[in-house]
Short mmCIF file of C-alpha atoms and ligand atoms in Angstrom, two decimals:
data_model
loop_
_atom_site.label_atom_id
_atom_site.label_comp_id
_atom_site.label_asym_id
_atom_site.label_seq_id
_atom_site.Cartn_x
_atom_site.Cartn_y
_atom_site.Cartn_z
CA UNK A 1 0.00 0.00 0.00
CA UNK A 2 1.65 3.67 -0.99
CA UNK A 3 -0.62 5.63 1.23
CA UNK A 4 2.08 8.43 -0.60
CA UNK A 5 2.69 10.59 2.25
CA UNK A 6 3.26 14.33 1.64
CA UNK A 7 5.41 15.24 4.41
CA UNK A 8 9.66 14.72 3.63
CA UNK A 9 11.17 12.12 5.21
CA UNK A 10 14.96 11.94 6.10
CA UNK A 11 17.05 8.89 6.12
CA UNK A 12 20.27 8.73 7.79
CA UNK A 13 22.86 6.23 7.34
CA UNK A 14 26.47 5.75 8.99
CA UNK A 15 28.90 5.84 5.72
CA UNK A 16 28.20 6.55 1.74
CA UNK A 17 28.25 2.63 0.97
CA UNK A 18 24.60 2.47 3.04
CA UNK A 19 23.58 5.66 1.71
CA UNK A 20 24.08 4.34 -1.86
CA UNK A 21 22.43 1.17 -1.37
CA UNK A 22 19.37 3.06 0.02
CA UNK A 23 19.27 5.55 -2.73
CA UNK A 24 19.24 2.48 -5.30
CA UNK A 25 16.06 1.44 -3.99
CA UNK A 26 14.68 4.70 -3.41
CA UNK A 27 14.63 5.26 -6.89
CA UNK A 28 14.09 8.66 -7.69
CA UNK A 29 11.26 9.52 -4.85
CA UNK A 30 11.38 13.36 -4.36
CA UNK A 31 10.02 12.77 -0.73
CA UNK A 32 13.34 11.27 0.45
CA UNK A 33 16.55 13.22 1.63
CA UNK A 34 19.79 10.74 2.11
CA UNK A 35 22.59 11.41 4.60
CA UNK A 36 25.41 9.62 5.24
CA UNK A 37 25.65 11.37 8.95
CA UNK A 38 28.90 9.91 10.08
CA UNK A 39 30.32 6.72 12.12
CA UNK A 40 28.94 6.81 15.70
CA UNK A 41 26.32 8.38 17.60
CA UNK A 42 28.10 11.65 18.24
CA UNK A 43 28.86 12.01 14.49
CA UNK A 44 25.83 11.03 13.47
CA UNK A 45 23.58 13.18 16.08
CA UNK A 46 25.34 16.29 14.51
CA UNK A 47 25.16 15.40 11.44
CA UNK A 48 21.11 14.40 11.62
CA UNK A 49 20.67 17.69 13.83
CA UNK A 50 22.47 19.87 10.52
CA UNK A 51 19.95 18.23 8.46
CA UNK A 52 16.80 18.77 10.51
CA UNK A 53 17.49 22.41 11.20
CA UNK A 54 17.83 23.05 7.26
CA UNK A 55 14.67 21.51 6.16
CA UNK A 56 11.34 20.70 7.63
CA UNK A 57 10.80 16.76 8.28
CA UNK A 58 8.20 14.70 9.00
CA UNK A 59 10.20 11.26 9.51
CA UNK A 60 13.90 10.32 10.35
CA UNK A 61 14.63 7.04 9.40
CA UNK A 62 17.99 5.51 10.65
CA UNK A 63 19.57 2.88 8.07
CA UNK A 64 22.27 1.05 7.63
CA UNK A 65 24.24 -2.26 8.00
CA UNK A 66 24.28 -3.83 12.04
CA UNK A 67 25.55 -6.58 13.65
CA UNK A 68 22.79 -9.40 14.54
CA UNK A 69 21.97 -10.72 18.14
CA UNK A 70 22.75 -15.06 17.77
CA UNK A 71 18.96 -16.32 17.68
CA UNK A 72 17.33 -13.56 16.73
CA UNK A 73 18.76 -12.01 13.58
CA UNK A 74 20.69 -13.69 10.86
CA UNK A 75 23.49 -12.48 8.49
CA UNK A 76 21.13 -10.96 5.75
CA UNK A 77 18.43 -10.21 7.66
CA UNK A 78 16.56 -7.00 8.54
CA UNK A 79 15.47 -5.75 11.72
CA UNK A 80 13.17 -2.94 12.34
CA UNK A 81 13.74 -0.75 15.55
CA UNK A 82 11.09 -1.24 18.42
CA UNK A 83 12.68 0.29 20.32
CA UNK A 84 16.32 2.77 20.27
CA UNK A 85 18.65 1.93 23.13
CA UNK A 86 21.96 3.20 24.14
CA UNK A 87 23.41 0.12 25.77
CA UNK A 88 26.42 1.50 26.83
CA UNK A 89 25.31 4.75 28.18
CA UNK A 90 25.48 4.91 31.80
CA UNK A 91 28.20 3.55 34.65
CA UNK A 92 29.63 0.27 35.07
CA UNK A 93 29.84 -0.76 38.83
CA UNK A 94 30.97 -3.67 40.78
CA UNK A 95 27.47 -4.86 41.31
CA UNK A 96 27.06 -4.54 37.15
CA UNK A 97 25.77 -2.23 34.46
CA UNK A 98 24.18 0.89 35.76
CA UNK A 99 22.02 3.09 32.99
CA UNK A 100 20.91 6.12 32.78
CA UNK A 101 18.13 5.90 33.81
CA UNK A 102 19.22 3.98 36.66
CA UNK A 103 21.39 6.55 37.33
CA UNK A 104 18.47 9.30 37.67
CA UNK A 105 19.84 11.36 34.48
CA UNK A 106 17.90 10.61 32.22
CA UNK A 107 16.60 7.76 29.76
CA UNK A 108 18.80 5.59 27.38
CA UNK A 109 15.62 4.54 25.14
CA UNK A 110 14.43 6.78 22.89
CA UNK A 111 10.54 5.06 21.65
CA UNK A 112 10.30 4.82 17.86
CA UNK A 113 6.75 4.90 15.62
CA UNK A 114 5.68 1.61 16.78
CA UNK A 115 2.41 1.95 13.92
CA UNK A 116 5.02 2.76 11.39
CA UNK A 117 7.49 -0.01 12.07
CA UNK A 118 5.18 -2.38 12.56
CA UNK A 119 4.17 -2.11 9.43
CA UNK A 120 7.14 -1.67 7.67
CA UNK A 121 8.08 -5.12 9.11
CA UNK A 122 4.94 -6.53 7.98
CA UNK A 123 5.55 -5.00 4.53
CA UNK A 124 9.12 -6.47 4.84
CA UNK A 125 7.95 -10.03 5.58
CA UNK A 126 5.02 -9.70 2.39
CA UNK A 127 8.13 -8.87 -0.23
CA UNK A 128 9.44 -12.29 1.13
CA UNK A 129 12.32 -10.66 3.07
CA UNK A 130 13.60 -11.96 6.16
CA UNK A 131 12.67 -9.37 8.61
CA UNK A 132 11.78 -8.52 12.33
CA UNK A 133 10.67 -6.48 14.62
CA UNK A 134 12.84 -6.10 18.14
CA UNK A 135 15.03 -3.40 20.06
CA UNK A 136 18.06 -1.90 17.95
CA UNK A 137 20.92 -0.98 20.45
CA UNK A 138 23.63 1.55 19.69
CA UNK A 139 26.82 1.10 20.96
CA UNK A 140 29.89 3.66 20.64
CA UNK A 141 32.31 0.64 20.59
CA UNK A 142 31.41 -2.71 18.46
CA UNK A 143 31.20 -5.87 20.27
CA UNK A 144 33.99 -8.25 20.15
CA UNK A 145 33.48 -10.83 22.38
CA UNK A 146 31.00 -13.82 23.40
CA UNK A 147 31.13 -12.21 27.29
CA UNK A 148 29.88 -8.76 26.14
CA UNK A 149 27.53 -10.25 23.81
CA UNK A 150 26.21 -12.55 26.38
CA UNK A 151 25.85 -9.52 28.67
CA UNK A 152 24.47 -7.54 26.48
CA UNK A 153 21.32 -9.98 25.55
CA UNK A 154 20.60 -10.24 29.11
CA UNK A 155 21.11 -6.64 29.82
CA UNK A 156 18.27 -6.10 27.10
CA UNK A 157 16.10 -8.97 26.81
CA UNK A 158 15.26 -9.59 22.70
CA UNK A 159 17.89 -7.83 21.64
CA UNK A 160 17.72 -7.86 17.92
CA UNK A 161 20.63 -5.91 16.71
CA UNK A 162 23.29 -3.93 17.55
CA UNK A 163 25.14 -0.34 15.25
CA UNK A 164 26.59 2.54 16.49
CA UNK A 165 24.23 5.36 15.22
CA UNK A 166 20.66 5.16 16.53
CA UNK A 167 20.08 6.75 19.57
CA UNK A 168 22.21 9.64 18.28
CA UNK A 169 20.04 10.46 15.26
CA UNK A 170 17.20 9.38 17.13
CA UNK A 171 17.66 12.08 19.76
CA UNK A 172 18.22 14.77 17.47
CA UNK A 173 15.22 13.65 15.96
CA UNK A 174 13.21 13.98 19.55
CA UNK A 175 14.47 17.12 20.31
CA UNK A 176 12.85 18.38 17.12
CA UNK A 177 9.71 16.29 18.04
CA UNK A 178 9.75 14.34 14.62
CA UNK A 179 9.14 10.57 14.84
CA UNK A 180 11.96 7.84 13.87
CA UNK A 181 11.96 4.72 12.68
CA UNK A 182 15.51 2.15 12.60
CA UNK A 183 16.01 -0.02 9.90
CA UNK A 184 18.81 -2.64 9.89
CA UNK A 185 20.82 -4.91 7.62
CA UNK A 186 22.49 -7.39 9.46
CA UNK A 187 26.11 -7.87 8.03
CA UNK A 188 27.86 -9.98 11.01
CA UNK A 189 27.07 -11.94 13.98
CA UNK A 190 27.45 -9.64 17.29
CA UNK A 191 30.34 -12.09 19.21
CA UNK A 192 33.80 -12.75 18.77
CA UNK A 193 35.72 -10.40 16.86
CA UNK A 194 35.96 -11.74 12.86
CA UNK A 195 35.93 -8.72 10.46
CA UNK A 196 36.67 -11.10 7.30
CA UNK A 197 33.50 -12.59 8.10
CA UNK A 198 31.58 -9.43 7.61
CA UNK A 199 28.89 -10.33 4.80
CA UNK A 200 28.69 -6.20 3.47
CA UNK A 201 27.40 -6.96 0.46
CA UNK A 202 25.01 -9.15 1.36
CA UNK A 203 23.89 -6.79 3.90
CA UNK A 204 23.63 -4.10 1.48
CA UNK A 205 21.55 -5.84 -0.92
CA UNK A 206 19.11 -6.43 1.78
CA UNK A 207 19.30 -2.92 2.59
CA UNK A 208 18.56 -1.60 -0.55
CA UNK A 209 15.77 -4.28 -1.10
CA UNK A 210 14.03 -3.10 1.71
CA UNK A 211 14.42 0.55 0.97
CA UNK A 212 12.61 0.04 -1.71
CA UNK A 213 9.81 -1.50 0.49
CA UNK A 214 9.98 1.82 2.55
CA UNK A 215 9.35 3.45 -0.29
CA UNK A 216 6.21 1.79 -1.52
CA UNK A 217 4.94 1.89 2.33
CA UNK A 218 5.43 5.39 3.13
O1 LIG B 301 33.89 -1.66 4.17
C1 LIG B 301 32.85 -1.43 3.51
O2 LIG B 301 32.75 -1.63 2.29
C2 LIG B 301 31.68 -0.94 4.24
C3 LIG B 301 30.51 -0.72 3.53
C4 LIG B 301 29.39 -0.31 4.21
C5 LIG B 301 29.46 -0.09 5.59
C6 LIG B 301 30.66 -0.32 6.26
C7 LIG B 301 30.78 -0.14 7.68
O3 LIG B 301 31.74 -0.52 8.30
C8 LIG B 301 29.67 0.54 8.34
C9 LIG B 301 29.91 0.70 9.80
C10 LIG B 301 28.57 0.72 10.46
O4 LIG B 301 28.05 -0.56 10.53
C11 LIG B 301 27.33 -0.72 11.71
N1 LIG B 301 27.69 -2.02 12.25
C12 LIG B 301 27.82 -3.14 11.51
N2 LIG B 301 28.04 -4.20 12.28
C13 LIG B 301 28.08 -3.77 13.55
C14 LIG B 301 28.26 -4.43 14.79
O5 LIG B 301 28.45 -5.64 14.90
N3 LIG B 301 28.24 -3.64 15.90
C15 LIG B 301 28.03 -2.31 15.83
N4 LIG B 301 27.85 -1.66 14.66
C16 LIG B 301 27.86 -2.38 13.53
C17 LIG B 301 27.64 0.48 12.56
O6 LIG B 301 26.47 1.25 12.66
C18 LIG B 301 28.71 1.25 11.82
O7 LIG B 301 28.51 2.60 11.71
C19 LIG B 301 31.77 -0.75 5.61
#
């Protein structure tokens, strides 16, 4: 369903190899402004921020490759954002993980459009993609080990994914009170430390396949 929405949406990506992808299956939609915003969420944040203050918006959408959670996304994959969380945003104490909002300063999950991603996961699944709905976490360092994996997953139960941009973008989008939506491409497995095993094009492809869904369900 192309419900063609009026309003211009902005999609954000880490590096110019996701942007490209996404363009690709853009096509040529006038309603759609790519970024690549810049590795990390401080990078990213500013550049997303630059963007939103030079053009009115009326959806972010974070996109890129990500590393997938064992179990619950595969190498290929796509994973739509339930939820934004900054994992590693907070204190570490000898008693464990302290966040944020623990911490009383503040919250480390940023909500996305649940009606939105919802059905962009539903219009994933109907173009016979592999795709799911669960919590995107953004980390400023990549994980490279089974014990921060492991601790990770039980720090946020359903952990889907892990990248490094989300909550950045995300919260420049909330501070301009325009409504985000994460969209993933699972390249790697989030574990042990095995760049050579990064699938990038597949992850790509899968990418730009499911921009193209975006497209036709925005
Ligand atoms: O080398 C290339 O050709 C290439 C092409 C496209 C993208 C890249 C990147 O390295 C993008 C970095 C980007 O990817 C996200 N990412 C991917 N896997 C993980 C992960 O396991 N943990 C955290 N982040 C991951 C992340 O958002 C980076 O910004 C290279």
């Amino acid at each position: 369903m192309n419900t063609q929405t009026q309003f211009r949406v902005l999609v954000a990506t880490a590096v110019e190899a996701e942007k490209e992808a996404v363009l690709r299956g853009l096509g040529n939609d006038p309603r759609f402004d790519v970024i690549a915003a810049g590795v990390g969420p401080v990078a990213a944040a500013v550049g997303a921020t630059k963007a939103l203050a030079a053009a009115p918006y009326g959806l972010v959408v974070i996109a890129g490759i990500a590393g997938g959670f064992a179990e619950q996304a595969a190498i290929g994959s796509l994973v739509v954002a339930s939820e934004i969380i900054a994992a590693d945003l907070g204190a570490e104490t000898p008693d464990g993980f302290c966040s944020l909002d623990e911490l009383g300063f503040g919250s480390a999950r940023i909500a996305v459009d649940l009606a939105r991603a919802e059905r962009l996961a539903e219009a994933l699944a109907a173009a016979g993609l592999s795709a799911r709905l669960g919590p995107v976490l953004t980390l400023s360092t990549v994980t490279g080990t089974a014990e921060t994996a492991a601790a990770l997953a039980k720090r946020v139960p359903g952990a889907a994914a892990e990248a490094m941009e989300g909550f950045g973008i995300a919260a420049a989008a909330l501070d301009r009170g325009v409504p985000v939506l994460e969209l993933r491409a699972v390249s790697n497995a989030v574990g042990p430390r095995d760049r050579a095993a990064w699938r990038i094009g597949d992850a790509l492809q899968a990418l730009q396949s499911a921009s193209k869904v975006l497209q036709e369900v925005l």
